[in-house]
XYZ file of C-alpha atoms in Angstrom:
445
model
C -0.504 0.025 0.247
C 1.295 3.482 -0.710
C 1.637 6.429 1.564
C -0.645 9.295 1.507
C 1.028 12.225 1.645
C -1.043 15.198 2.520
C 2.730 17.695 2.761
C 3.575 18.877 -1.130
C 7.358 17.636 -2.461
C 7.307 21.229 -4.572
C 7.094 22.693 -1.473
C 10.723 20.257 -0.540
C 11.914 20.798 -3.890
C 11.597 24.784 -3.812
C 13.455 24.783 0.054
C 15.809 23.126 -1.479
C 17.449 25.265 -3.853
C 16.157 28.152 -1.507
C 19.448 26.517 0.010
C 21.433 25.645 -3.043
C 19.908 21.665 -3.408
C 19.691 22.007 -6.810
C 19.514 17.926 -7.083
C 16.979 16.200 -5.754
C 16.109 12.888 -6.894
C 12.331 11.081 -6.405
C 13.744 8.742 -3.100
C 15.049 11.529 -0.965
C 12.764 13.680 -1.969
C 9.977 11.349 -1.232
C 11.487 10.788 2.506
C 11.494 14.458 3.457
C 8.275 14.872 3.003
C 7.375 11.823 4.621
C 9.734 13.491 7.284
C 8.244 16.838 7.492
C 4.985 15.778 7.424
C 5.786 13.926 10.773
C 7.441 16.267 12.515
C 4.208 18.906 12.062
C 1.834 16.807 12.544
C 4.651 15.916 16.084
C 4.651 19.317 17.002
C 1.113 19.363 16.313
C 0.000 17.433 18.011
C 2.246 18.752 20.515
C 0.994 22.433 21.069
C -2.588 21.021 20.485
C -2.009 19.353 23.959
C -1.126 23.340 25.341
C -4.438 23.915 23.384
C -6.561 22.657 25.851
C -4.109 22.665 28.826
C -4.967 26.478 28.685
C -8.633 25.618 27.636
C -9.296 26.990 24.677
C -10.368 26.341 21.047
C -7.461 28.534 18.820
C -4.066 27.418 18.464
C -1.212 30.021 19.121
C 2.214 30.644 18.621
C 2.885 30.161 21.600
C 1.632 27.190 21.907
C 4.200 25.827 18.566
C 7.172 27.707 20.998
C 5.590 25.669 23.707
C 5.875 21.976 21.876
C 8.610 22.831 20.043
C 10.700 23.769 23.857
C 9.051 20.312 24.763
C 10.348 18.117 21.761
C 13.760 19.802 22.096
C 13.660 22.042 18.329
C 15.302 25.193 17.847
C 12.263 27.735 19.209
C 10.306 30.504 16.529
C 13.137 33.861 16.865
C 10.980 36.623 16.266
C 8.551 39.238 17.631
C 5.438 37.906 18.803
C 2.269 39.221 17.349
C -1.759 39.530 19.254
C -2.542 40.456 15.392
C -3.632 37.407 12.984
C -1.272 36.289 9.844
C -3.190 37.109 6.532
C -1.606 35.762 3.432
C -1.643 36.451 0.158
C -1.650 34.614 -2.640
C 0.675 35.896 -5.268
C -0.226 35.577 -9.241
C 2.548 34.884 -10.790
C 1.277 31.226 -12.431
C 1.297 28.625 -10.153
C -0.161 28.976 -5.565
C 2.538 31.291 -3.934
C 1.617 32.355 -0.888
C 3.089 35.768 1.577
C 3.086 37.682 4.443
C 0.883 40.774 3.795
C 2.334 43.348 5.777
C -0.365 46.041 6.827
C 0.615 49.854 4.473
C 1.029 52.514 5.861
C 1.742 55.605 5.001
C 4.848 57.711 3.746
C 4.177 61.405 4.983
C 1.917 59.765 8.381
C 5.061 57.927 8.933
C 7.463 60.851 8.170
C 5.655 62.767 10.207
C 5.053 61.344 13.278
C 6.861 61.721 17.047
C 9.482 60.063 17.699
C 10.216 56.694 19.697
C 11.328 57.578 23.412
C 15.471 56.474 23.413
C 15.616 53.893 25.054
C 17.361 53.957 28.156
C 20.943 52.317 28.707
C 22.752 49.627 30.198
C 23.154 49.808 33.169
C 23.563 47.912 36.677
C 22.324 47.994 40.420
C 22.476 46.305 43.489
C 19.089 45.020 45.720
C 18.801 43.233 48.547
C 17.181 39.316 48.149
C 17.053 38.562 51.164
C 17.709 39.720 54.108
C 17.165 37.737 57.779
C 15.815 35.106 55.164
C 13.518 37.091 55.221
C 12.562 38.229 50.650
C 12.062 41.312 50.856
C 8.569 42.584 48.980
C 10.409 45.445 46.362
C 9.420 44.878 41.958
C 13.459 44.062 41.749
C 12.857 40.763 43.428
C 10.489 37.679 42.069
C 7.105 37.705 42.688
C 6.264 35.487 45.194
C 3.883 32.436 46.292
C 3.176 34.282 49.774
C -0.543 33.309 49.174
C -0.510 29.936 51.564
C 1.271 31.638 54.821
C -1.248 34.247 54.630
C -4.081 32.320 54.405
C -2.725 30.504 57.622
C -2.202 33.842 59.074
C -5.475 34.768 58.773
C -6.845 31.407 60.164
C -4.424 32.577 63.824
C -5.311 35.356 63.233
C -9.012 35.133 65.679
C -6.484 32.694 67.717
C -3.169 35.132 68.241
C -4.396 39.190 67.540
C -0.776 39.782 68.301
C 0.034 37.787 64.498
C -3.442 39.884 63.186
C -1.763 42.618 63.555
C 1.731 41.802 61.854
C 1.147 39.863 58.853
C -1.172 42.909 58.388
C -4.906 41.120 58.490
C -6.296 42.685 61.496
C -9.774 43.974 62.058
C -9.354 48.229 60.183
C -8.140 45.889 57.448
C -4.098 47.312 57.542
C -1.569 45.912 55.280
C 2.065 44.714 56.038
C 4.078 46.439 53.805
C 6.520 42.640 53.910
C 4.131 39.732 54.052
C 5.862 36.896 56.773
C 5.302 34.150 55.980
C 5.170 31.893 60.008
C 4.875 27.706 59.577
C 2.396 26.082 62.355
C 5.403 25.864 64.330
C 6.251 28.690 64.855
C 3.021 30.161 65.573
C 2.352 27.089 68.136
C 6.306 28.014 69.694
C 5.611 31.586 70.359
C 1.466 31.083 71.224
C 3.387 29.025 74.221
C 5.798 31.117 75.080
C 3.234 34.376 75.456
C 1.730 32.507 78.032
C 4.280 30.518 79.210
C 6.007 34.149 79.836
C 2.272 35.830 81.264
C 2.034 32.555 83.671
C 1.858 34.177 86.986
C 1.281 30.776 88.904
C 4.125 28.387 87.726
C 7.467 30.375 88.087
C 9.684 27.303 86.682
C 7.459 27.892 83.210
C 8.274 31.219 83.622
C 11.942 30.834 83.758
C 12.121 28.417 81.137
C 10.304 30.725 78.376
C 13.009 32.883 78.687
C 15.493 31.128 78.804
C 13.996 29.770 75.387
C 13.971 33.275 73.781
C 18.190 33.918 75.525
C 19.717 30.415 74.143
C 17.640 29.314 71.164
C 18.772 30.395 68.079
C 15.584 30.055 65.656
C 13.837 32.368 66.626
C 14.942 34.831 64.350
C 11.613 35.069 62.607
C 9.881 35.761 66.038
C 11.812 38.965 66.936
C 9.641 41.495 65.368
C 6.122 39.096 66.947
C 7.794 39.446 70.092
C 8.837 42.936 70.019
C 5.142 43.964 68.738
C 3.300 41.650 71.628
C 5.603 44.197 74.199
C 4.804 47.166 72.142
C 0.385 46.156 73.458
C 1.164 44.715 77.037
C 2.645 47.333 77.950
C 0.489 49.853 76.508
C -2.600 47.790 78.169
C -1.235 46.878 80.793
C 0.608 50.169 82.565
C -1.835 48.778 86.472
C -0.171 45.393 86.014
C 2.978 45.397 87.523
C 4.098 42.248 86.990
C 2.960 42.286 83.207
C 5.552 45.348 82.974
C 7.773 43.336 85.068
C 7.555 40.366 81.828
C 7.438 42.724 79.582
C 11.309 44.294 80.414
C 12.830 40.623 81.091
C 11.043 39.210 77.336
C 13.803 42.739 75.959
C 16.181 41.561 77.973
C 16.354 37.796 77.260
C 15.873 39.694 72.808
C 18.890 40.904 73.080
C 20.352 38.682 75.116
C 20.245 36.522 72.620
C 23.730 36.239 70.145
C 22.234 34.632 68.149
C 19.641 37.074 66.894
C 20.915 40.787 65.004
C 18.221 43.351 66.434
C 19.712 45.708 65.654
C 16.238 47.099 63.318
C 14.268 46.840 66.319
C 15.849 48.608 68.927
C 13.792 50.835 67.470
C 10.442 49.948 69.081
C 12.624 47.536 71.625
C 13.152 51.632 73.652
C 10.015 52.762 73.482
C 9.032 49.494 75.574
C 11.617 50.126 78.761
C 10.770 54.395 78.429
C 7.212 53.298 80.164
C 8.165 51.364 82.192
C 10.982 53.946 83.287
C 9.646 56.787 83.411
C 6.080 56.845 82.905
C 4.055 59.370 85.503
C 1.556 56.440 86.383
C 2.304 52.727 86.747
C 1.202 50.008 88.786
C -2.538 50.919 92.114
C -1.577 52.798 94.390
C -1.242 50.516 96.909
C 1.786 48.752 94.808
C 4.653 51.799 95.626
C 7.489 49.872 96.751
C 7.183 47.601 93.755
C 7.135 50.921 91.320
C 10.491 51.837 92.226
C 12.825 48.589 90.954
C 10.484 48.214 88.459
C 12.130 51.552 87.362
C 15.284 50.217 88.665
C 15.220 47.545 86.026
C 14.108 49.448 83.471
C 17.257 51.725 83.013
C 19.110 48.875 83.787
C 18.255 47.161 80.730
C 18.346 50.926 79.608
C 22.056 50.947 80.275
C 22.567 47.497 78.802
C 20.785 49.169 75.163
C 22.971 51.886 75.605
C 26.399 50.263 75.275
C 25.460 47.274 72.944
C 23.877 48.834 70.645
C 25.426 52.382 70.015
C 28.116 51.404 67.278
C 25.226 50.582 65.572
C 22.086 53.494 66.013
C 24.985 56.625 66.702
C 21.893 59.153 68.230
C 21.070 56.299 70.112
C 22.474 57.095 73.386
C 22.407 61.102 72.465
C 18.204 60.225 72.912
C 17.737 58.128 75.625
C 20.252 60.100 78.075
C 17.289 63.729 76.207
C 14.885 62.025 77.256
C 16.214 61.256 80.796
C 17.202 64.315 81.199
C 14.208 65.954 80.137
C 11.627 64.092 82.790
C 14.516 64.693 85.767
C 13.845 68.794 84.238
C 9.855 69.254 84.680
C 8.606 69.451 88.220
C 5.290 68.610 87.138
C 6.572 64.378 86.586
C 5.691 62.893 89.670
C 9.088 61.863 92.227
C 8.765 58.670 90.776
C 9.569 59.773 87.255
C 12.337 61.753 88.612
C 13.385 58.123 90.330
C 14.065 56.507 86.884
C 14.878 59.368 85.169
C 18.195 59.852 87.235
C 18.758 56.276 86.761
C 18.512 56.186 84.353
C 20.534 59.579 83.443
C 23.680 57.476 85.052
C 23.259 54.414 83.545
C 23.826 55.733 79.432
C 25.099 58.203 80.240
C 28.087 56.957 83.615
C 29.837 59.724 85.460
C 29.838 62.325 82.972
C 25.802 62.442 82.834
C 25.903 62.356 86.279
C 28.100 65.019 86.603
C 27.099 67.733 83.862
C 24.179 66.811 84.067
C 22.451 64.960 87.397
C 24.596 67.700 90.264
C 24.603 70.704 88.981
C 21.159 71.292 89.241
C 20.943 69.074 92.926
C 20.251 72.150 95.450
C 17.230 73.552 93.495
C 15.715 69.758 93.332
C 16.972 69.368 97.089
C 13.661 71.956 97.488
C 11.434 69.973 95.513
C 12.349 66.815 97.372
C 11.430 68.974 100.931
C 8.402 69.435 99.351
C 6.952 65.748 98.984
C 8.270 64.710 102.303
C 6.230 67.625 103.945
C 3.220 66.182 101.464
C 2.461 62.836 102.599
C 3.330 59.305 103.793
C 3.394 58.302 100.448
C 5.571 61.361 99.520
C 7.966 60.476 101.649
C 8.451 57.264 100.450
C 9.275 58.354 96.908
C 11.543 61.303 99.064
C 13.588 58.455 100.569
C 14.265 56.866 97.247
C 14.425 60.284 95.294
C 17.300 60.855 97.903
C 18.679 57.420 97.886
C 18.847 56.892 93.878
C 20.697 60.625 93.718
C 23.390 58.778 96.612
C 23.909 56.412 94.923
C 24.214 57.421 90.933
C 27.021 60.279 92.602
C 28.745 57.265 94.104
C 30.165 56.861 90.583
C 32.348 59.712 91.361
C 33.961 58.687 93.332
C 36.584 56.814 90.996
C 38.001 60.478 89.864
C 39.359 61.061 92.547
C 42.467 60.871 93.365
C 44.186 60.751 96.503
C 42.157 62.635 99.300
C 44.053 66.091 100.215
C 43.995 69.055 102.167
C 40.307 69.183 104.411
C 39.070 65.664 103.410
C 42.599 63.985 103.974
C 41.642 63.669 108.413
C 38.277 61.862 106.935
C 36.684 64.749 108.942
C 33.611 65.507 106.544
C 31.856 67.775 108.676
C 34.058 70.576 108.027
C 32.994 70.501 104.413
C 28.919 70.436 105.448
C 29.017 74.603 103.973
C 30.495 74.414 100.503
C 28.227 70.598 100.285
C 25.388 73.168 101.368
C 26.501 75.216 98.379
C 26.270 72.432 96.145
C 23.684 69.933 96.628
C 21.404 71.959 99.309
C 20.979 71.475 103.021
C 19.032 67.699 102.777
C 21.406 66.207 100.247
C 24.433 67.511 102.063
C 23.258 65.644 105.701
C 22.419 62.644 103.993
C 25.297 62.497 101.999
C 27.195 63.443 105.834
C 26.076 60.703 107.093
C 27.389 58.445 105.198
C 31.192 59.494 106.390
C 32.467 59.309 103.044
C 34.973 61.334 102.259
C 36.182 60.680 99.094
C 32.789 60.495 98.247
C 32.766 64.791 99.457
C 36.028 64.893 97.629
C 34.606 63.929 94.109
C 31.570 66.021 94.890
C 33.467 69.312 95.761
C 35.816 68.768 93.372
């Protein structure tokens, strides 16, 4: 049975002559025709598969290009066009077809505006990943994070902190960079938050803080913990236990050497300053617990300024300015002044005490005296203030040399007039009670 060919051998003959092959016998010509027919049918069959998978009834040039790629054939080069190809027939005795070109008016082409000059080729750098997270910028490929976002939406009702960070809160706000968390990480975050606020089980609290302090795998949860601490401090100023736990959480994050906390310092500092300088924290009956909390906040503030001063050159100055502003405000309560004094000493050291605190102690002494006369609560606060002032003045002792002149005898009472003119009568009396001539010399020199 003879093979039926649907491909015209004359087309093969024309193509061979166009490339310089003029002598083809009938056997070779029929063999080439059969091969071309088989290959074309193979390409069309593959292209039909792409067409059907795309749920279309019209085959496009893109389907053919994909079919050629699947068959490992060199693709067709050129510009793709969305316009249908129109073929015209040449009247030269034999049927020849050609692609009709659009006729363009020559005068309209000349008068048309010139196209814009393309930009020169240039290279630029961008962040492909920051701390393992791909920034959502035009230079980066679009990440398929729909599944992660769906997971966050499901957990939003269970944990409002995750909803706030992921941009799925009730207000409909969206974060600039979507964060994908695994179910294990979400469960870990919820368990840690629950353990930290468990008032009845100290071992769980200490275990949770130890995990944050030593686990290098919590880097993805750092922004969530920062947001969690900020929200808890903002909405629980009357609960000293929660404030204490949020300070411990902040310190645990900073003490984890495997975490890069520098980008989050500006968000953590308000947590510390709120516990340190807020006018009203705790209940009226928790005054004895309030001052140790402020002292702890001052200690953490000093560690923050020391550890992150290099990455943020203005951090130490901003912290000292905030504490000094609170200390110089006479309308602030003594509890805020207590935190400001300890904060200034923790951030600025001996230089801050000598240049910022010591020069105004004489005027400040009268404010302490008024508080002592106001009642029992004011007297308690005044005692804490006096202890804080004497404590920070002790840091000046390291700057003094050997005792000279009137200080060598050890009789500090002889320096009372000078001391009263320097720090006021009330504070001078308390300093003299210390019986430390080196402290007196450090204050007066």
